[in-house]
Short mmCIF file of C-alpha atoms in Angstrom, two decimals:
data_model
loop_
_atom_site.label_atom_id
_atom_site.label_comp_id
_atom_site.label_asym_id
_atom_site.label_seq_id
_atom_site.Cartn_x
_atom_site.Cartn_y
_atom_site.Cartn_z
CA MET A 1434 -11.31 -17.54 14.49
CA HIS A 1435 -7.91 -16.42 13.27
CA SER A 1436 -8.36 -12.95 11.76
CA ASN A 1437 -5.19 -13.26 9.67
CA LEU A 1438 -6.14 -16.66 8.15
CA VAL A 1439 -8.10 -17.39 4.96
CA PHE A 1440 -9.04 -20.72 3.41
CA VAL A 1441 -9.19 -20.66 -0.39
CA PHE A 1442 -10.71 -23.30 -2.66
CA PRO A 1443 -9.58 -24.12 -6.21
CA GLY A 1444 -11.64 -24.23 -9.40
CA GLN A 1445 -11.49 -26.23 -12.61
CA GLY A 1446 -8.01 -27.28 -13.66
CA SER A 1447 -7.03 -28.58 -10.21
CA GLN A 1448 -8.68 -31.97 -10.70
CA SER A 1449 -6.62 -35.12 -11.33
CA LEU A 1450 -7.26 -38.86 -11.33
CA GLY A 1451 -6.57 -40.32 -7.91
CA MET A 1452 -6.84 -36.98 -6.11
CA LEU A 1453 -7.11 -37.21 -2.30
CA ALA A 1454 -6.41 -40.98 -2.37
CA GLU A 1455 -3.63 -40.66 0.26
CA LEU A 1456 -5.76 -38.46 2.50
CA ALA A 1457 -8.64 -40.96 2.22
CA GLN A 1458 -6.41 -43.78 3.48
CA THR A 1459 -5.96 -41.93 6.78
CA PHE A 1460 -9.20 -39.98 7.14
CA PRO A 1461 -12.59 -41.65 6.57
CA GLN A 1462 -14.25 -38.23 6.17
CA VAL A 1463 -12.93 -38.08 2.59
CA GLU A 1464 -14.80 -41.10 1.23
CA ALA A 1465 -17.81 -40.28 3.42
CA THR A 1466 -18.00 -36.82 1.82
CA PHE A 1467 -17.81 -38.29 -1.68
CA ALA A 1468 -20.47 -40.87 -0.75
CA GLU A 1469 -22.76 -38.01 0.28
CA ALA A 1470 -22.09 -36.28 -3.05
CA SER A 1471 -22.73 -39.54 -4.93
CA ARG A 1472 -26.13 -39.88 -3.28
CA ALA A 1473 -27.01 -36.35 -4.37
CA LEU A 1474 -25.94 -37.08 -7.96
CA GLY A 1475 -27.27 -40.62 -8.24
CA TRP A 1476 -23.93 -42.09 -9.38
CA ASP A 1477 -20.52 -42.96 -7.88
CA LEU A 1478 -18.37 -39.81 -7.88
CA TRP A 1479 -15.50 -41.33 -5.86
CA GLN A 1480 -15.09 -44.16 -8.37
CA LEU A 1481 -14.86 -41.65 -11.23
CA VAL A 1482 -12.31 -39.53 -9.35
CA GLN A 1483 -10.14 -42.54 -8.51
CA GLU A 1484 -10.51 -44.72 -11.62
CA GLY A 1485 -11.61 -42.43 -14.42
CA PRO A 1486 -11.77 -42.41 -17.35
CA GLU A 1487 -9.96 -39.08 -17.24
CA ASP A 1488 -11.88 -37.57 -20.14
CA ARG A 1489 -15.12 -38.17 -18.23
CA LEU A 1490 -13.70 -36.56 -15.09
CA ASN A 1491 -12.70 -33.55 -17.21
CA GLN A 1492 -16.23 -33.03 -18.52
CA THR A 1493 -17.36 -29.78 -16.91
CA ALA A 1494 -20.57 -31.25 -15.45
CA ASN A 1495 -18.47 -33.92 -13.63
CA THR A 1496 -15.41 -31.82 -12.77
CA GLN A 1497 -17.42 -29.29 -10.82
CA PRO A 1498 -19.06 -31.64 -8.29
CA ALA A 1499 -15.76 -33.57 -8.01
CA LEU A 1500 -13.83 -30.45 -7.02
CA LEU A 1501 -16.60 -29.25 -4.72
CA ALA A 1502 -16.58 -32.60 -2.90
CA ALA A 1503 -12.78 -32.60 -2.73
CA GLY A 1504 -12.62 -29.15 -1.16
CA VAL A 1505 -15.38 -29.93 1.34
CA ALA A 1506 -13.69 -33.24 2.22
CA VAL A 1507 -10.39 -31.51 3.01
CA TRP A 1508 -12.21 -28.87 5.06
CA ARG A 1509 -13.98 -31.60 7.06
CA VAL A 1510 -10.67 -33.36 7.72
CA TRP A 1511 -9.16 -30.06 8.88
CA SER A 1512 -12.17 -29.29 11.10
CA GLU A 1513 -11.94 -32.72 12.74
CA ARG A 1514 -8.19 -32.46 13.26
CA THR A 1515 -7.84 -28.95 14.75
CA SER A 1516 -9.74 -26.08 16.35
CA VAL A 1517 -7.95 -23.52 14.13
CA ARG A 1518 -10.58 -21.69 12.05
CA PRO A 1519 -10.21 -18.99 9.40
CA ALA A 1520 -11.98 -15.64 9.59
CA TRP A 1521 -12.20 -15.55 5.80
CA MET A 1522 -12.93 -17.83 2.84
CA ALA A 1523 -12.74 -17.40 -0.92
CA GLY A 1524 -12.80 -19.64 -3.97
CA HIS A 1525 -11.67 -19.38 -7.57
CA SER A 1526 -14.76 -19.63 -9.83
CA LEU A 1527 -16.27 -23.05 -8.95
CA GLY A 1528 -14.30 -22.83 -5.68
CA GLU A 1529 -16.61 -20.03 -4.53
CA TYR A 1530 -19.34 -22.66 -4.11
CA THR A 1531 -16.99 -24.76 -1.97
CA ALA A 1532 -16.27 -21.69 0.16
CA LEU A 1533 -20.00 -21.05 0.59
CA VAL A 1534 -20.62 -24.68 1.64
CA CYS A 1535 -17.76 -24.61 4.15
CA ALA A 1536 -18.96 -21.22 5.43
CA GLY A 1537 -22.42 -22.70 6.09
CA ALA A 1538 -24.25 -20.66 3.43
CA LEU A 1539 -25.07 -23.60 1.12
CA ASP A 1540 -26.12 -27.13 2.00
CA PHE A 1541 -23.56 -29.59 0.61
CA ALA A 1542 -26.01 -31.88 -1.24
CA ASP A 1543 -27.83 -28.86 -2.71
CA ALA A 1544 -24.51 -27.42 -3.87
CA VAL A 1545 -23.44 -30.72 -5.48
CA ARG A 1546 -26.61 -30.80 -7.58
CA LEU A 1547 -26.31 -27.08 -8.30
CA VAL A 1548 -22.75 -27.19 -9.65
CA ALA A 1549 -23.44 -30.32 -11.72
CA GLU A 1550 -26.25 -28.39 -13.39
CA ARG A 1551 -24.01 -25.31 -13.64
CA GLY A 1552 -21.48 -27.42 -15.53
CA ARG A 1553 -24.14 -28.87 -17.80
CA LEU A 1554 -25.56 -25.43 -18.64
CA MET A 1555 -22.07 -24.04 -19.31
CA GLN A 1556 -21.23 -26.98 -21.56
CA SER A 1557 -24.45 -26.66 -23.56
CA ALA A 1558 -24.38 -22.84 -23.84
CA VAL A 1559 -21.80 -22.85 -26.66
CA PRO A 1560 -21.50 -25.43 -29.48
CA GLU A 1561 -18.39 -27.64 -29.33
CA GLY A 1562 -15.46 -25.88 -31.00
CA LYS A 1563 -17.02 -22.42 -31.06
CA GLY A 1564 -15.66 -21.26 -27.70
CA ALA A 1565 -12.11 -21.08 -26.41
CA MET A 1566 -9.97 -19.89 -23.51
CA ALA A 1567 -6.30 -18.90 -23.55
CA ALA A 1568 -3.70 -17.85 -20.98
CA VAL A 1569 -1.79 -14.64 -21.72
CA LEU A 1570 1.48 -14.46 -19.77
CA GLY A 1571 3.73 -11.46 -19.29
CA LEU A 1572 1.41 -8.53 -20.03
CA GLU A 1573 -0.22 -6.12 -17.60
CA ASP A 1574 -3.94 -6.60 -17.04
CA HIS A 1575 -4.98 -3.33 -18.69
CA ILE A 1576 -3.12 -4.20 -21.89
CA VAL A 1577 -4.93 -7.53 -22.20
CA VAL A 1578 -8.26 -5.78 -21.58
CA ARG A 1579 -7.43 -3.23 -24.28
CA LEU A 1580 -6.44 -5.93 -26.81
CA CYS A 1581 -9.76 -7.73 -26.22
CA ARG A 1582 -11.62 -4.47 -26.83
CA GLU A 1583 -9.61 -3.73 -29.99
CA HIS A 1584 -10.38 -7.16 -31.48
CA ALA A 1585 -14.09 -7.27 -30.60
CA SER A 1586 -14.96 -7.13 -34.31
CA ALA A 1587 -13.61 -10.71 -34.61
CA GLY A 1588 -16.20 -11.95 -32.09
CA VAL A 1589 -16.90 -12.11 -28.37
CA VAL A 1590 -13.65 -12.02 -26.37
CA SER A 1591 -12.81 -10.65 -22.92
CA ALA A 1592 -10.60 -11.15 -19.87
CA ALA A 1593 -12.04 -14.07 -17.88
CA ASN A 1594 -9.57 -14.60 -15.02
CA PHE A 1595 -7.19 -12.07 -13.51
CA ASN A 1596 -5.13 -14.78 -11.84
CA ALA A 1597 -1.89 -13.05 -10.82
CA PRO A 1598 0.39 -10.27 -12.04
CA GLY A 1599 1.26 -11.13 -15.64
CA GLN A 1600 -1.26 -13.95 -15.88
CA VAL A 1601 -4.65 -13.23 -17.45
CA VAL A 1602 -6.96 -15.82 -19.02
CA ILE A 1603 -9.15 -14.66 -21.90
CA ALA A 1604 -12.35 -16.33 -23.13
CA GLY A 1605 -14.83 -16.03 -25.96
CA GLU A 1606 -15.36 -17.15 -29.53
CA ALA A 1607 -12.45 -19.27 -30.78
CA GLU A 1608 -11.53 -17.01 -33.72
CA ALA A 1609 -11.48 -13.87 -31.59
CA VAL A 1610 -9.45 -15.58 -28.84
CA ALA A 1611 -6.87 -16.69 -31.44
CA GLU A 1612 -6.68 -13.14 -32.80
CA VAL A 1613 -6.09 -11.63 -29.36
CA CYS A 1614 -3.40 -14.26 -28.65
CA GLU A 1615 -1.56 -13.19 -31.81
CA ALA A 1616 -1.90 -9.52 -30.89
CA ALA A 1617 -0.68 -10.27 -27.35
CA LYS A 1618 2.49 -11.89 -28.68
CA GLN A 1619 3.11 -8.83 -30.85
CA ALA A 1620 2.56 -6.62 -27.80
CA GLY A 1621 5.33 -8.46 -25.92
CA ALA A 1622 3.57 -11.31 -24.13
CA LYS A 1623 5.93 -14.09 -23.06
CA ARG A 1624 3.32 -16.65 -24.08
CA ALA A 1625 -0.28 -16.76 -25.24
CA LEU A 1626 -1.49 -20.33 -25.28
CA LYS A 1627 -4.89 -21.88 -25.83
CA LEU A 1628 -6.18 -23.92 -22.89
CA ALA A 1629 -7.57 -27.45 -23.21
CA VAL A 1630 -11.15 -26.40 -22.43
CA SER A 1631 -14.11 -26.00 -24.75
CA VAL A 1632 -16.29 -23.89 -22.44
CA PRO A 1633 -15.53 -20.13 -22.60
CA SER A 1634 -16.23 -19.52 -18.90
CA HIS A 1635 -16.67 -16.00 -17.52
CA SER A 1636 -17.45 -14.47 -20.92
CA ASP A 1637 -20.62 -12.98 -22.42
CA LEU A 1638 -21.22 -16.33 -24.16
CA MET A 1639 -22.32 -17.62 -20.74
CA ARG A 1640 -25.17 -15.11 -20.34
CA PRO A 1641 -27.86 -17.55 -21.64
CA ALA A 1642 -26.61 -20.19 -19.17
CA ALA A 1643 -26.68 -17.60 -16.38
CA ALA A 1644 -30.30 -16.70 -17.12
CA GLU A 1645 -31.35 -20.33 -16.77
CA PHE A 1646 -29.04 -20.92 -13.81
CA SER A 1647 -30.50 -17.97 -11.88
CA ARG A 1648 -33.87 -19.75 -11.88
CA LEU A 1649 -32.21 -22.76 -10.20
CA LEU A 1650 -30.55 -20.49 -7.67
CA GLU A 1651 -33.93 -19.01 -6.76
CA GLN A 1652 -35.06 -22.51 -5.76
CA THR A 1653 -31.91 -23.16 -3.69
CA SER A 1654 -31.78 -22.35 0.01
CA VAL A 1655 -29.00 -19.88 0.88
CA GLN A 1656 -28.14 -18.90 4.47
CA MET A 1657 -26.10 -16.06 5.87
CA PRO A 1658 -22.44 -17.30 5.86
CA GLU A 1659 -20.94 -18.13 9.26
CA VAL A 1660 -17.49 -17.23 7.90
CA THR A 1661 -16.96 -14.14 5.73
CA VAL A 1662 -16.71 -15.09 2.03
CA VAL A 1663 -15.08 -12.80 -0.56
CA HIS A 1664 -16.86 -13.03 -3.91
CA ASN A 1665 -15.26 -13.24 -7.37
CA VAL A 1666 -17.48 -10.70 -9.11
CA ASP A 1667 -17.10 -7.62 -6.90
CA VAL A 1668 -14.35 -8.58 -4.40
CA GLY A 1669 -17.00 -7.86 -1.78
CA THR A 1670 -18.46 -9.65 1.24
CA HIS A 1671 -22.20 -10.20 1.55
CA ALA A 1672 -24.63 -11.64 4.08
CA ALA A 1673 -27.96 -11.32 2.23
CA PRO A 1674 -28.99 -14.58 0.48
CA GLU A 1675 -30.58 -12.72 -2.47
CA VAL A 1676 -27.32 -10.84 -3.11
CA ILE A 1677 -25.29 -14.07 -2.94
CA ARG A 1678 -27.66 -15.71 -5.47
CA ALA A 1679 -27.39 -12.73 -7.84
CA LEU A 1680 -23.57 -12.77 -7.65
CA LEU A 1681 -23.40 -16.51 -8.33
CA ALA A 1682 -25.45 -16.03 -11.51
CA GLU A 1683 -23.39 -13.00 -12.56
CA GLN A 1684 -20.17 -14.92 -11.88
CA LEU A 1685 -20.84 -17.13 -14.93
CA TYR A 1686 -20.21 -14.27 -17.37
CA SER A 1687 -18.03 -11.96 -15.23
CA PRO A 1688 -14.26 -12.17 -14.75
CA VAL A 1689 -12.74 -13.88 -11.73
CA ARG A 1690 -10.85 -11.08 -9.97
CA TRP A 1691 -8.44 -13.31 -8.09
CA SER A 1692 -5.53 -10.86 -7.87
CA ASP A 1693 -7.85 -8.21 -6.41
CA THR A 1694 -9.33 -10.77 -3.99
CA ILE A 1695 -5.93 -11.72 -2.57
CA ARG A 1696 -4.84 -8.07 -2.31
CA PHE A 1697 -8.14 -7.22 -0.58
CA LEU A 1698 -7.51 -9.98 1.96
CA ARG A 1699 -3.95 -8.76 2.51
CA ASP A 1700 -5.33 -5.26 3.15
CA GLN A 1701 -7.64 -6.73 5.82
CA GLY A 1702 -4.58 -8.06 7.64
CA VAL A 1703 -4.64 -11.61 6.26
CA GLN A 1704 -1.15 -13.12 6.16
CA GLU A 1705 -1.85 -16.87 6.00
CA PHE A 1706 -3.50 -18.54 3.00
CA VAL A 1707 -4.48 -22.22 3.13
CA GLU A 1708 -5.50 -23.85 -0.16
CA CYS A 1709 -8.06 -26.49 0.73
CA GLY A 1710 -8.42 -29.05 -2.06
CA PRO A 1711 -6.42 -30.94 -4.69
CA GLY A 1712 -3.22 -29.47 -6.10
CA LYS A 1713 -1.49 -26.19 -5.29
CA ILE A 1714 -2.42 -23.86 -8.16
CA LEU A 1715 -3.82 -21.15 -5.88
CA THR A 1716 -0.85 -21.45 -3.53
CA GLY A 1717 1.45 -20.50 -6.41
CA LEU A 1718 -0.79 -17.64 -7.56
CA ASN A 1719 -1.17 -16.27 -4.04
CA LYS A 1720 2.61 -16.16 -3.52
CA ARG A 1721 2.96 -14.22 -6.79
CA ILE A 1722 0.26 -11.73 -5.78
CA VAL A 1723 1.44 -11.25 -2.18
CA PRO A 1724 5.04 -12.56 -2.01
CA GLU A 1725 5.32 -11.96 1.73
CA CYS A 1726 2.32 -14.16 2.62
CA ILE A 1727 2.42 -17.66 4.09
CA ALA A 1728 0.74 -19.90 1.47
CA LEU A 1729 0.07 -23.54 2.33
CA PRO A 1730 -1.68 -26.25 0.29
CA VAL A 1731 -3.58 -29.04 2.07
CA HIS A 1732 -4.40 -32.14 0.01
CA ASP A 1733 -2.60 -35.14 1.59
CA PRO A 1734 -1.33 -36.21 5.04
CA LYS A 1735 2.06 -34.52 4.57
CA THR A 1736 0.69 -31.12 3.51
CA LEU A 1737 -1.91 -31.34 6.28
CA ALA A 1738 0.79 -31.95 8.87
CA ASN A 1739 2.87 -29.06 7.48
CA ALA A 1740 -0.06 -26.65 7.64
CA LEU A 1741 -1.04 -27.74 11.16
CA GLU A 1742 2.55 -27.28 12.35
CA ALA A 1743 2.67 -23.81 10.82
CA LEU A 1744 -0.68 -22.60 12.17
CA GLU A 1745 -1.38 -24.37 15.48
#
């Protein structure tokens, strides 16, 4: 294992129609992984990912297993292609499940069913139109937290993702989110823009979903990870299955502390960050958090070759 290497896995927002198509043309593991996921779900996930319709792919209950399968597929391609292994793994929100599968803590088929249900519970927890998320750009984290607290009388609203310096996503009831966006602009934010999602992830509105989800987690087998995984909720590492289950339930209504996660990894001596899955959102965030790091996306034959050349 390379002590200075971490693999990170993206969450919702990284999906796109046709993702991993080029990688699948060269590596049969990609379609084989999606076929395994399709069997677990009872419908053809690869067809949805490649052909759409896009609005169906973007439904939370479908997006989550699609991204899980994509991340696992890229990891399997990497594992087949090279003996280079990371000492660390982490994932952004849904990506934490991908990290746990790749670290050997969760069975892949179990995780596919689990995240599909996670998405369904999240979607049904808040009536359509009542919840919202927005990205606040250009303010320090503590200012965004304070603005959410100051506008709590308008409804539930809190920081949901601490993504990078100057980039915080807020979530909650639509009216309260809009009010905090306005206050953020007045406080000097470069932008405060509503995101095209209806589920207010990582806010208190997800507590009912978390209560139901924790019962599913209790029925899911969790093993001690073979690779150290850093968790979103507490930026900690854990081996005990009961602790991992509790953190996965808590993650639904707790903020994703991505900036802290990347800084923690840097402080452990990690210098190389490989984003395993579609897109390069985390690669961009990681470079903003730790500018001196080597950040490499892997999602097609070219990026795979670049990463292998850099790390082998």
